Amino acid sequence: MSTKKVEVINREISWLSFNERVLQEACDPTVPLIERIKFLGIFSNNRDEFFQVRVATIKRMAKIGKKAQEIIGENPSKVLKEIQEIVIKQQKLFESTYKNLLKEFEKQNIFIINESQLSKKQGEFVKNYFHQVVRPTLVPIMLDDSLAFPYLKEKATHLLVKLNSHKKSIKAKHAVLEVPSSALSRFVVLPSEQNKHYIIILDDVIRYCLNDIFLIFDFKSIEAHTIKLTRDAELDIDNDINKSLIEKITKSLKKRKTGAPVRLVYDGEMAPDLLNLLTTKLKLNENDNLIPGGRYHNFKDFMNFPDIGLAELRYQAMPCFAHPDFAKKHKNMFEVIRKKDVLLTYPYQSFGHVIDLLREAAIDPDVLAIKISLYRVAKNSNIINTLVNAQKNGKSVTVILELQARFDEEANIYWANKLQDEGVKVIFGVPGLKIHAKLFLITRKNGSKTEEYAHIGTGNFNENTSGIYSDHSLLTADKRITMEVIKLFNFFTNNFKTNTYRHLIVSPFSMRKRFIQLINNEIKNANAGKKAFIHIKLNNITDAVLIEKLYEASKAGVKIKMMIRGVCSLIPGIKKFSQNIEVISIVDRFLEHSRIFAFCNEGEELYFLSSADWMVRSMDHRVEVACPIYDKQIQKEIKDFMNIQFKGNIKSRVINGERNNSYRKIDSDKPVRAQYELYEYFRNKLQN
């Protein structure tokens, strides 16, 4: 099947449209005030990673020249230009949103002030805080024509300082210093006065005390402007067969820290001569992404905006519920799963059940072995602790650890060493493939026989993200599934031995092919005049082959409903082409992360949960798993879950070719905020 003429939206442009939906949350007056400023932080953090990865990749392609256009089907230089135009437009909205939020905070007697607004008493507090806490962490570096420009740390805010001399004949001096937000909070809460709360940003604490830092110099005036550099974060891993994978990745991580600049954000008030000095020293040109910004950069720190005790300015707590099958603490979890499959849905239900199952396995005398695949885990991981505990209790523990989980490489190297030190068998994946499947397998004695219990999920084994990511975990003892999970773990340890799978859909072996078969079945039924539908929930869809197949299904009359949180290269709603495809995107307090598929199949509906998005990397370059759901009760639960989300008319946006992110309007008297409706759904399941 040719994919050259498939009508699609550029992946990067679609991603920017997704991040605009995040920015919409910061603009939404119905969102609590502190949550709105946190969404600015999320938007900023997302954009940083976008430049580190996607923009860096396109810049690499642009250097190749015409050949790049043949490879990706687009002119990379043209894409870069369009990206910059959108980013600058979004930056203006970002800045205006921040200014509006400051006014809203003031209405709540919360004042985010700068160094020029400090009272005498506040100034004394700031001076004292600076000398006791901040000053010891600062390393000012004077700039000199004879010296190379100092290294600017990735993901850090720096101040470019200019010291103007009393005499015009003497050139101004310049310095750079890093704002130490990795060691200190970016926010300094000042003493309250008359029920008014005051916050100053760390950058301004430093600005207030610049004279103290550069006291030895004779200067007429001093100014400081924020700058932030984003670097290419791609890992170039060498092929030295004499080095271990950990050694290779460690070396590549060191290179990442000095990767090529892909974006410079600077204070828009910076004088042209100062900007010229900066771009010259950094060897940046007009083709690089130079983004004029406001007074502050690195808004990702606003994700940790301080709690000043006003609960009404935050989301109300939504504690997760126990799963009804595990609600009675005395129940043996293995007995429950042996009798029936269990579906856990986060963050509505507790991820603690997964940890409890592994804890139970660690001390159960009948458990023989635990095998698990890890991609991203929590900073202080309870999952890791349970595996170490199991090893100490004499179980055979094998961990398939993906070292190349982007931006978690260093953490995963740390966990690999810790696990190996405890005697756990650690395997670093499959050469040439990333293991993204979310699996574990517990082998347990039952009389004279052994039985297996499997976990297949859509999200990571991470108790921190499980509280804010919407995901699913299937726990099963169904031999149709567990026997094929055994095959997968055998493949991880013996890469030369591939297997065929009747029940699981596994990439890179058969996933695209199998989903095409399922879509073709709906096309066949639609052509025969039978009811045909496909319901899909994904983070991203960019795979041209699968997109083309969905277009074909739409033309045949198959009704297709999709929820795509992030990138959607598919263009829905085009007459006589994709008019039977409806796409929505939900951006709300929880991050939609699960992947779900439902096919009509002549009334015998088929349901799947998956770790995979519909992207080339997921189909061809990763080990991913889609698992069929055989339990009728769980099928109904997934159907209910999807229906509630499709009914959403508060936080749902319409995805279309214009990328206008308009809020979805449904002819209904009842407003439906899907995530809140789901919360009540799972509350009722527990109570009933």
XYZ file of C-alpha atoms in Angstrom:
688
model
C 0.000 0.000 0.000
C 1.423 3.360 -1.019
C 1.460 6.039 1.661
C 2.918 8.909 -0.372
C -0.387 10.690 -1.057
C -2.088 10.136 2.280
C -3.730 13.345 3.506
C -2.191 14.070 6.901
C -1.318 16.944 9.210
C 2.371 17.345 9.935
C 3.280 15.634 13.191
C 5.075 18.629 14.701
C 2.324 21.075 13.771
C -0.296 18.760 15.276
C 1.770 18.479 18.459
C 1.865 22.265 18.791
C -1.918 22.223 18.464
C -2.067 19.751 21.360
C 0.109 21.979 23.521
C -2.225 24.849 22.702
C -4.994 22.798 24.351
C -2.852 22.698 27.488
C -2.510 26.479 27.269
C -6.303 26.717 26.972
C -6.547 25.219 30.469
C -4.383 28.056 31.794
C -6.756 30.523 30.119
C -9.927 28.842 31.431
C -11.520 30.897 34.261
C -13.383 27.807 35.534
C -10.062 26.153 36.424
C -8.828 27.005 39.962
C -6.253 29.775 39.927
C -3.191 27.867 41.144
C -4.022 25.016 38.749
C -4.085 27.538 35.897
C -0.569 28.700 36.648
C 0.476 25.039 36.890
C -0.867 24.503 33.372
C 1.480 27.275 32.241
C 4.248 25.173 33.784
C 3.066 22.027 31.992
C 2.840 23.914 28.689
C 6.388 25.220 29.163
C 7.812 21.821 30.117
C 6.102 20.177 27.137
C 7.543 22.780 24.796
C 11.058 22.328 26.192
C 10.964 18.603 25.436
C 9.468 19.287 22.002
C 12.474 21.437 21.099
C 14.933 18.989 22.648
C 13.590 16.081 20.623
C 11.389 16.952 17.656
C 12.856 20.307 16.597
C 16.366 18.945 17.101
C 15.518 16.036 14.782
C 14.147 18.334 12.067
C 17.220 20.559 12.303
C 19.346 17.461 11.746
C 17.223 16.586 8.719
C 17.526 20.137 7.358
C 21.305 19.755 7.296
C 20.979 16.733 4.998
C 19.360 18.860 2.284
C 17.132 17.535 -0.517
C 17.553 13.935 0.568
C 15.709 14.744 3.806
C 12.619 15.768 1.872
C 12.637 12.419 0.080
C 12.866 10.612 3.434
C 10.178 12.514 5.365
C 8.078 13.782 2.456
C 8.373 17.423 3.543
C 10.851 20.251 3.388
C 12.363 20.364 6.905
C 13.377 24.018 6.578
C 9.795 24.929 5.722
C 8.533 22.939 8.716
C 11.020 24.719 10.997
C 9.780 28.088 9.769
C 6.151 27.140 10.412
C 7.058 25.849 13.877
C 8.739 29.123 14.756
C 5.736 31.155 13.599
C 3.362 29.088 15.746
C 5.697 29.094 18.755
C 6.049 32.888 18.696
C 2.262 33.263 18.427
C 1.748 30.872 21.348
C 4.438 32.660 23.345
C 2.497 35.920 23.054
C -0.648 34.201 24.349
C 1.424 32.620 27.110
C 2.798 36.004 28.215
C -0.611 37.689 28.176
C -2.122 34.771 30.101
C 0.553 35.087 32.767
C -0.120 38.816 33.134
C -3.849 38.139 33.466
C -3.182 35.499 36.115
C -1.134 37.992 38.120
C -4.195 40.274 38.196
C -6.406 37.364 39.262
C -3.974 36.496 42.051
C -4.088 40.090 43.269
C -7.873 39.815 43.598
C -7.169 36.938 46.010
C -4.642 39.053 47.957
C -1.720 37.122 46.476
C 0.977 39.324 45.017
C 3.847 38.022 42.875
C 6.202 40.979 43.082
C 9.583 41.799 41.591
C 12.645 43.414 43.154
C 11.472 46.958 42.395
C 8.235 46.462 44.333
C 9.734 45.359 47.659
C 8.981 47.364 50.771
C 11.856 48.222 53.098
C 10.906 45.359 55.411
C 10.579 42.903 52.514
C 13.896 44.114 51.103
C 15.626 43.306 54.386
C 14.065 39.828 54.359
C 15.206 39.245 50.767
C 18.753 40.475 51.485
C 19.002 38.174 54.467
C 17.610 35.212 52.478
C 20.017 35.931 49.638
C 23.145 35.985 51.807
C 22.163 32.964 53.920
C 20.614 30.708 51.283
C 21.174 31.886 47.707
C 24.667 33.394 47.614
C 26.502 30.139 48.496
C 24.969 28.437 45.435
C 25.893 31.108 42.856
C 28.823 30.835 40.455
C 29.089 34.097 38.445
C 31.316 33.784 35.374
C 32.845 36.910 33.861
C 32.880 36.987 30.058
C 36.164 37.640 28.312
C 36.951 37.803 24.597
C 39.950 35.563 25.180
C 37.867 32.814 26.809
C 35.228 30.501 25.414
C 31.633 31.284 26.313
C 30.723 29.361 29.483
C 28.655 26.202 29.267
C 24.939 26.886 29.734
C 23.254 24.014 31.504
C 20.236 22.444 29.824
C 16.836 23.204 31.408
C 18.295 26.026 33.521
C 17.572 29.740 33.580
C 20.611 31.999 33.355
C 21.023 35.713 33.901
C 23.124 37.634 31.389
C 24.486 40.588 33.352
C 25.816 43.854 31.941
C 27.868 46.245 34.085
C 27.979 49.706 32.497
C 31.067 51.790 33.258
C 31.096 55.409 34.447
C 33.345 56.233 31.500
C 32.201 55.883 27.896
C 35.763 55.017 26.899
C 35.673 51.868 29.029
C 33.767 48.918 27.608
C 30.960 47.390 29.629
C 31.683 44.144 31.446
C 29.473 41.085 31.098
C 28.809 38.044 33.239
C 26.615 34.952 33.245
C 25.200 33.202 36.267
C 22.818 30.292 36.645
C 19.630 30.725 38.658
C 19.992 27.790 41.118
C 16.424 26.492 40.820
C 17.604 22.858 40.883
C 18.932 23.402 44.418
C 16.403 25.960 45.683
C 12.724 26.664 45.191
C 12.052 29.061 42.335
C 9.601 30.830 44.631
C 10.368 32.665 47.862
C 7.319 33.233 50.057
C 7.674 36.539 51.894
C 6.120 37.256 55.303
C 2.388 37.976 55.028
C 1.146 41.457 55.818
C -2.477 42.246 56.732
C -3.789 38.981 55.210
C -1.881 39.674 52.015
C 0.441 37.007 50.626
C 3.639 37.969 48.805
C 5.844 35.826 46.579
C 9.054 36.806 44.815
C 10.696 34.696 42.123
C 14.267 33.560 42.743
C 15.496 35.412 39.632
C 14.367 38.682 41.216
C 15.999 37.862 44.547
C 19.267 37.695 42.613
C 18.486 40.876 40.671
C 17.844 42.695 43.946
C 21.297 41.725 45.173
C 23.363 42.157 41.986
C 25.290 45.025 43.564
C 26.412 42.683 46.350
C 27.599 40.063 43.857
C 29.661 42.457 41.719
C 30.758 44.779 44.509
C 34.438 44.691 43.492
C 33.694 46.349 40.144
C 33.284 50.074 39.610
C 30.111 50.460 37.560
C 27.546 53.142 36.889
C 24.581 50.824 36.399
C 23.849 47.123 36.248
C 21.203 45.149 34.379
C 20.325 41.468 34.099
C 18.243 39.625 31.518
C 17.089 36.016 31.583
C 18.169 33.597 28.886
C 17.472 29.914 28.398
C 19.102 27.528 25.954
C 17.564 24.265 24.755
C 19.848 21.596 23.333
C 19.505 18.588 21.047
C 18.606 15.702 23.378
C 19.052 12.837 20.908
C 21.389 10.128 22.161
C 24.070 9.104 19.670
C 25.038 5.661 20.911
C 28.289 4.305 19.487
C 28.732 0.754 18.224
C 31.812 -0.181 20.252
C 31.266 -3.880 20.983
C 33.756 -3.730 23.841
C 31.491 -1.430 25.862
C 28.402 -2.435 27.816
C 25.079 -0.771 27.014
C 25.255 1.117 30.318
C 28.706 2.465 29.370
C 27.487 3.533 25.931
C 24.409 5.318 27.261
C 26.379 6.977 30.070
C 28.802 8.338 27.472
C 25.917 9.534 25.291
C 24.278 11.280 28.246
C 27.473 13.275 28.769
C 27.362 14.301 25.097
C 23.693 15.317 25.444
C 24.675 17.936 28.022
C 26.694 19.732 25.354
C 24.334 18.997 22.456
C 23.818 21.489 19.654
C 21.587 24.468 20.584
C 18.101 24.226 19.071
C 16.399 27.200 20.749
C 17.337 30.356 22.601
C 14.647 32.107 24.612
C 15.668 35.578 25.717
C 14.185 38.557 27.523
C 12.409 40.631 24.860
C 13.588 43.794 26.645
C 17.220 42.874 26.027
C 19.119 45.535 24.054
C 20.150 44.574 20.477
C 23.873 44.827 21.291
C 23.468 42.376 24.175
C 21.472 39.942 22.033
C 24.114 40.186 19.306
C 26.829 39.408 21.849
C 24.888 36.362 22.981
C 24.131 34.929 19.530
C 27.721 35.530 18.401
C 29.187 33.785 21.428
C 26.765 30.855 21.071
C 27.312 30.716 17.289
C 23.595 30.983 16.568
C 22.185 32.341 13.314
C 18.827 33.459 11.943
C 17.913 29.854 11.089
C 18.055 28.930 14.761
C 14.971 29.340 16.917
C 15.442 32.693 18.636
C 12.347 33.301 20.748
C 11.787 36.677 22.420
C 10.099 36.080 25.753
C 9.200 37.891 28.919
C 11.078 38.586 32.095
C 10.931 34.950 33.271
C 11.779 31.686 31.554
C 11.625 28.046 32.658
C 7.986 28.248 33.586
C 8.101 24.494 34.166
C 8.954 25.446 37.748
C 5.424 26.839 38.018
C 4.257 23.217 38.142
C 5.505 23.433 41.747
C 3.873 26.738 42.639
C 3.863 27.106 46.444
C 0.890 26.107 48.549
C -0.139 29.209 50.448
C -3.014 27.576 52.301
C -5.948 28.653 50.134
C -7.662 25.362 49.271
C -10.272 27.001 47.027
C -7.520 27.957 44.570
C -6.655 24.311 43.917
C -8.542 21.299 42.616
C -10.470 19.541 45.344
C -8.908 16.208 46.273
C -10.259 13.166 44.423
C -8.893 10.184 46.367
C -8.830 6.934 44.417
C -11.142 4.046 45.260
C -10.412 0.422 46.015
C -11.395 -2.049 43.325
C -14.536 -3.915 44.478
C -12.803 -7.292 44.046
C -9.952 -6.215 46.341
C -11.958 -4.088 48.778
C -11.824 -6.753 51.494
C -8.261 -6.648 52.786
C -8.179 -10.257 53.963
C -8.749 -11.626 50.468
C -5.899 -13.535 48.853
C -5.300 -11.597 45.642
C -4.203 -14.682 43.719
C -7.500 -16.416 44.538
C -9.429 -13.406 43.233
C -7.491 -13.277 39.952
C -7.647 -17.061 39.498
C -11.452 -16.873 39.522
C -11.836 -13.881 37.202
C -9.930 -11.186 35.344
C -9.622 -7.843 37.125
C -9.400 -4.466 35.369
C -7.913 -1.546 37.283
C -8.596 1.970 35.983
C -6.375 4.803 37.185
C -6.446 7.323 38.724
C -10.008 6.443 39.731
C -8.942 3.137 41.284
C -5.837 2.496 43.331
C -2.508 1.581 41.747
C -1.719 0.324 45.246
C -3.412 -2.954 44.260
C -0.570 -3.658 41.813
C 2.025 -2.944 44.505
C 0.060 -5.092 46.981
C 0.007 -7.995 44.522
C 3.782 -7.819 44.082
C 4.253 -7.504 47.854
C 2.072 -10.564 48.362
C 4.095 -12.416 45.743
C 7.352 -11.421 47.456
C 6.468 -13.254 50.684
C 4.117 -15.986 49.409
C 5.947 -19.327 49.892
C 4.195 -20.728 46.811
C 5.498 -18.031 44.457
C 8.506 -19.226 42.482
C 9.335 -16.378 40.110
C 8.523 -12.808 39.101
C 9.335 -11.307 35.710
C 8.604 -7.668 34.904
C 9.320 -5.084 32.181
C 10.102 -1.572 33.445
C 10.190 1.636 31.392
C 9.668 4.552 33.813
C 9.349 4.129 37.575
C 8.792 6.539 40.464
C 11.707 8.393 42.051
C 11.361 6.390 45.277
C 9.878 3.333 43.650
C 7.771 0.931 45.700
C 7.813 -1.381 42.680
C 11.611 -1.655 42.879
C 11.396 -2.229 46.637
C 8.944 -5.118 46.206
C 11.221 -6.749 43.617
C 14.241 -6.465 45.917
C 12.140 -7.905 48.737
C 11.112 -10.826 46.538
C 14.759 -11.517 45.683
C 15.663 -11.504 49.384
C 12.844 -13.974 50.008
C 14.378 -16.449 47.580
C 12.204 -15.803 44.533
C 13.675 -15.818 41.053
C 13.318 -12.180 39.967
C 14.009 -11.002 36.418
C 13.688 -7.359 35.390
C 13.631 -6.278 31.759
C 14.800 -2.674 32.108
C 14.620 -0.286 29.168
C 17.675 1.941 29.486
C 16.634 4.179 26.599
C 13.410 5.602 28.081
C 13.913 9.214 27.012
C 14.950 11.566 29.848
C 14.819 8.630 32.288
C 18.084 7.073 31.121
C 20.097 8.198 34.145
C 17.398 7.070 36.573
C 17.167 3.670 34.883
C 20.950 3.210 35.017
C 20.714 3.909 38.760
C 17.927 1.342 39.189
C 19.801 -1.217 37.089
C 22.830 -0.964 39.367
C 20.683 -1.117 42.507
C 18.803 -4.204 41.329
C 21.979 -5.974 40.248
C 23.606 -5.183 43.594
C 20.677 -6.958 45.270
C 21.112 -10.042 43.086
C 18.190 -9.397 40.743
C 18.691 -10.577 37.177
C 18.538 -7.477 34.946
C 18.211 -7.670 31.156
C 18.624 -4.536 29.057
C 15.998 -5.163 26.434
C 16.315 -6.268 22.839
C 19.009 -4.833 20.530
C 17.460 -2.395 18.066
C 14.090 -2.271 19.836
C 12.675 -0.371 22.798
C 10.575 -2.460 25.168
C 7.520 -0.335 25.886
C 5.110 -3.141 26.856
C 3.818 -2.968 30.455
C 4.036 -6.551 31.669
C 4.695 -8.732 34.631
C 4.366 -12.456 35.130
C 4.174 -14.276 38.455
C 4.728 -18.046 38.545
C 3.136 -19.767 41.539
C 2.743 -23.331 42.758
C -0.761 -24.711 43.113
C -0.468 -28.214 44.498
C 1.607 -30.287 42.094
C 1.137 -27.788 39.256
C 2.304 -24.267 38.532
C 0.116 -21.408 37.376
C 0.842 -17.967 35.990
C -0.622 -14.566 36.771
C -0.051 -11.727 34.327
C -0.332 -7.955 34.281
C -0.818 -6.202 30.942
C -1.212 -2.445 31.071
C -1.380 0.800 29.155
C 0.829 2.817 31.534
C 4.055 2.596 33.476
C 4.665 0.881 36.811
C 4.858 4.271 38.483
C 2.872 5.062 41.618
C 3.443 8.805 41.180
C 2.071 9.194 37.662
C -0.751 6.709 38.363
C -2.355 9.456 40.451
C -2.655 11.833 37.487
C -2.488 9.597 34.368
C -5.603 7.829 33.132
C -4.526 4.234 32.461
C -5.624 0.606 32.717
C -4.130 -2.601 34.106
C -5.497 -6.055 33.331
C -4.711 -8.751 35.909
C -5.399 -12.233 34.593
C -4.741 -15.935 35.070
C -6.369 -16.797 31.717
C -3.998 -19.316 30.125
C -4.712 -17.970 26.645
C -3.026 -14.758 27.778
C -0.468 -15.953 30.323
C 1.054 -18.569 28.004
C 1.731 -15.864 25.434
C 3.181 -13.514 28.057
C 5.603 -16.367 28.840
C 6.567 -16.386 25.150
C 7.248 -12.656 25.293
C 9.553 -12.906 28.287
C 11.345 -15.787 26.561
C 11.877 -13.482 23.577
C 13.359 -10.825 25.858
C 15.953 -13.303 27.102
C 16.482 -15.127 23.771
C 16.193 -12.460 21.084
C 16.930 -14.859 18.255
C 13.774 -16.813 19.013
C 10.638 -15.069 17.741
C 7.167 -16.477 18.330
C 3.715 -16.348 16.853
C 0.815 -15.115 18.953
C -2.836 -16.083 18.604
C -4.271 -13.809 21.265
C -1.838 -11.012 22.036
C -1.072 -8.502 19.287
C 2.656 -7.840 19.456
C 4.829 -5.322 17.659
C 7.081 -5.257 15.771
C 5.854 -8.664 14.569
C 2.166 -8.336 13.773
C 0.506 -5.261 15.250
C -0.006 -3.135 12.147
C -1.015 -6.191 10.113
C -3.540 -7.357 12.728
C -5.172 -3.945 13.126
C -5.464 -3.674 9.338
C -7.253 -7.057 9.371
C -9.655 -5.811 12.036
C -10.360 -2.615 10.077
C -10.814 -4.618 6.859
C -13.399 -6.751 8.632
C -15.419 -3.629 9.459
C -15.071 -2.425 5.846
C -16.368 -5.771 4.598
C -19.365 -5.613 6.934
C -20.146 -2.002 5.998
C -20.021 -2.888 2.288
C -22.464 -5.723 3.016
C -24.887 -3.270 4.613
C -24.186 -4.464 8.146
C -23.546 -2.297 11.174
C -19.873 -1.412 11.425
C -17.982 0.807 13.837
C -14.515 1.370 15.269
C -13.806 3.206 18.530
C -10.219 4.205 19.254
C -8.500 5.938 22.164
C -4.832 6.892 21.733
C -2.221 9.408 22.747
C -0.985 9.864 19.179
C -1.767 8.681 15.663
C 0.793 9.346 12.916
C 1.215 5.998 11.120
C 0.343 6.739 7.480
C -0.602 3.147 6.632
C -3.141 2.881 9.445
C -4.453 6.387 8.747
C -4.994 5.486 5.091
C -6.845 2.342 6.157
C -9.138 4.391 8.434
C -9.866 6.742 5.520
C -10.801 3.692 3.449
C -13.097 2.501 6.234
C -14.763 5.914 6.426
C -15.420 5.888 2.673
C -17.036 2.455 3.092
C -19.398 3.834 5.739
C -17.737 2.529 8.900
C -18.571 4.873 11.790
C -15.298 5.786 13.492
C -15.056 7.643 16.789
C -11.649 8.550 18.146
C -10.190 10.178 21.254
C -6.670 11.440 20.597
C -4.994 13.370 23.398
C -1.877 14.486 21.541
C -0.728 14.292 17.927
C -3.407 13.526 15.347
C -2.054 13.476 11.802
C -5.369 12.087 10.551
C -7.763 14.731 9.191
C -11.393 13.911 10.087
C -14.655 15.239 8.698
C -13.689 15.742 5.032
C -16.695 15.132 2.778
C -16.576 11.856 0.803
C -13.212 11.105 2.351
C -13.213 11.057 6.141
C -16.718 12.317 6.893
C -17.488 9.246 9.021
C -14.557 9.926 11.338
C -15.083 12.035 14.461
C -12.088 12.940 16.625
C -12.125 14.608 20.021
C -9.385 15.394 22.516
C -9.836 15.677 26.277
C -7.413 17.847 28.237
C -8.376 18.167 31.898
C -6.906 17.616 35.367
C -5.880 14.014 34.551
C -3.651 13.167 31.591
C -5.409 10.796 29.182
C -2.850 8.052 28.571
C -4.656 4.751 27.932
C -4.937 3.085 24.540
C -8.226 1.284 23.857
C -9.757 -0.255 20.723
C -13.284 -1.516 20.078
C -14.544 -3.138 16.865
C -18.204 -3.896 16.075
C -17.459 -7.317 14.526
C -21.111 -7.960 13.510
C -22.311 -7.453 17.079
C -19.718 -9.742 18.693
C -17.723 -6.753 19.825
C -13.947 -7.010 20.193
C -12.037 -4.985 22.798
C -8.313 -4.443 23.259
C -6.060 -2.585 25.699
C -2.619 -1.587 24.471
C 0.665 0.063 25.380
C 1.055 1.255 21.784
C 0.077 4.397 19.957
C -0.452 4.207 16.211
C 2.956 5.527 15.253
C 5.726 4.096 13.093
C 8.017 3.798 16.103
C 5.390 1.758 17.989
C 4.646 -0.541 15.071
C 8.195 -1.115 13.826
C 10.777 -0.156 16.441
C 9.292 -1.103 19.804
C 8.020 -4.164 21.582
C 4.409 -3.273 22.337
C 1.417 -5.384 23.316
C -2.300 -5.097 22.655
C -4.315 -7.521 24.754
C -7.807 -8.803 23.936
C -10.449 -8.480 26.644
C -12.411 -11.715 26.937
C -14.290 -11.113 30.186
C -17.804 -9.822 29.315
C -18.102 -7.785 32.513
C -14.825 -6.003 31.783
C -15.887 -5.458 28.172
C -18.973 -3.659 29.486
C -16.820 -1.578 31.841
C -14.555 -0.495 28.976
C -17.601 0.277 26.839
C -19.039 2.418 29.657
C -15.675 4.150 30.046
C -15.514 5.037 26.356
C -19.164 6.126 26.182
C -18.757 8.508 29.115
C -15.698 10.064 27.498
C -17.440 10.422 24.135
C -20.373 12.169 25.863
C -18.056 14.783 27.361
C -19.028 18.348 26.443
C -17.021 20.487 28.876
C -13.345 19.588 28.398
C -13.592 17.918 24.974
C -12.149 19.702 21.947
C -12.986 18.986 18.326
C -9.991 17.892 16.258
C -10.108 18.993 12.618
C -7.920 20.150 9.761
C -8.125 23.789 10.850
C -6.599 22.945 14.256
C -8.782 25.566 15.967
C -9.292 23.454 19.131
C -12.901 24.559 19.541
C -14.745 23.135 22.526
C -17.205 20.420 21.646
C -20.883 21.312 21.802
C -23.455 18.588 22.214
C -27.215 19.064 22.092
C -27.810 18.069 25.677
C -29.279 19.728 28.734
C -26.694 18.059 30.919
C -23.092 19.301 30.952
C -20.740 16.309 31.080
C -17.213 16.656 32.402
C -16.022 13.185 31.437
C -13.327 12.696 34.075
C -15.664 13.744 36.882
C -18.422 11.490 35.526
C -15.969 8.591 35.523
C -15.008 9.357 39.110
C -18.654 8.990 40.141
C -18.977 5.850 37.999
C -16.167 4.124 39.894
C -17.440 5.410 43.240
C -20.790 3.772 42.475
C -19.131 0.509 41.430
C -17.491 0.283 44.848
C -20.673 1.165 46.739
C -22.854 -1.229 44.759
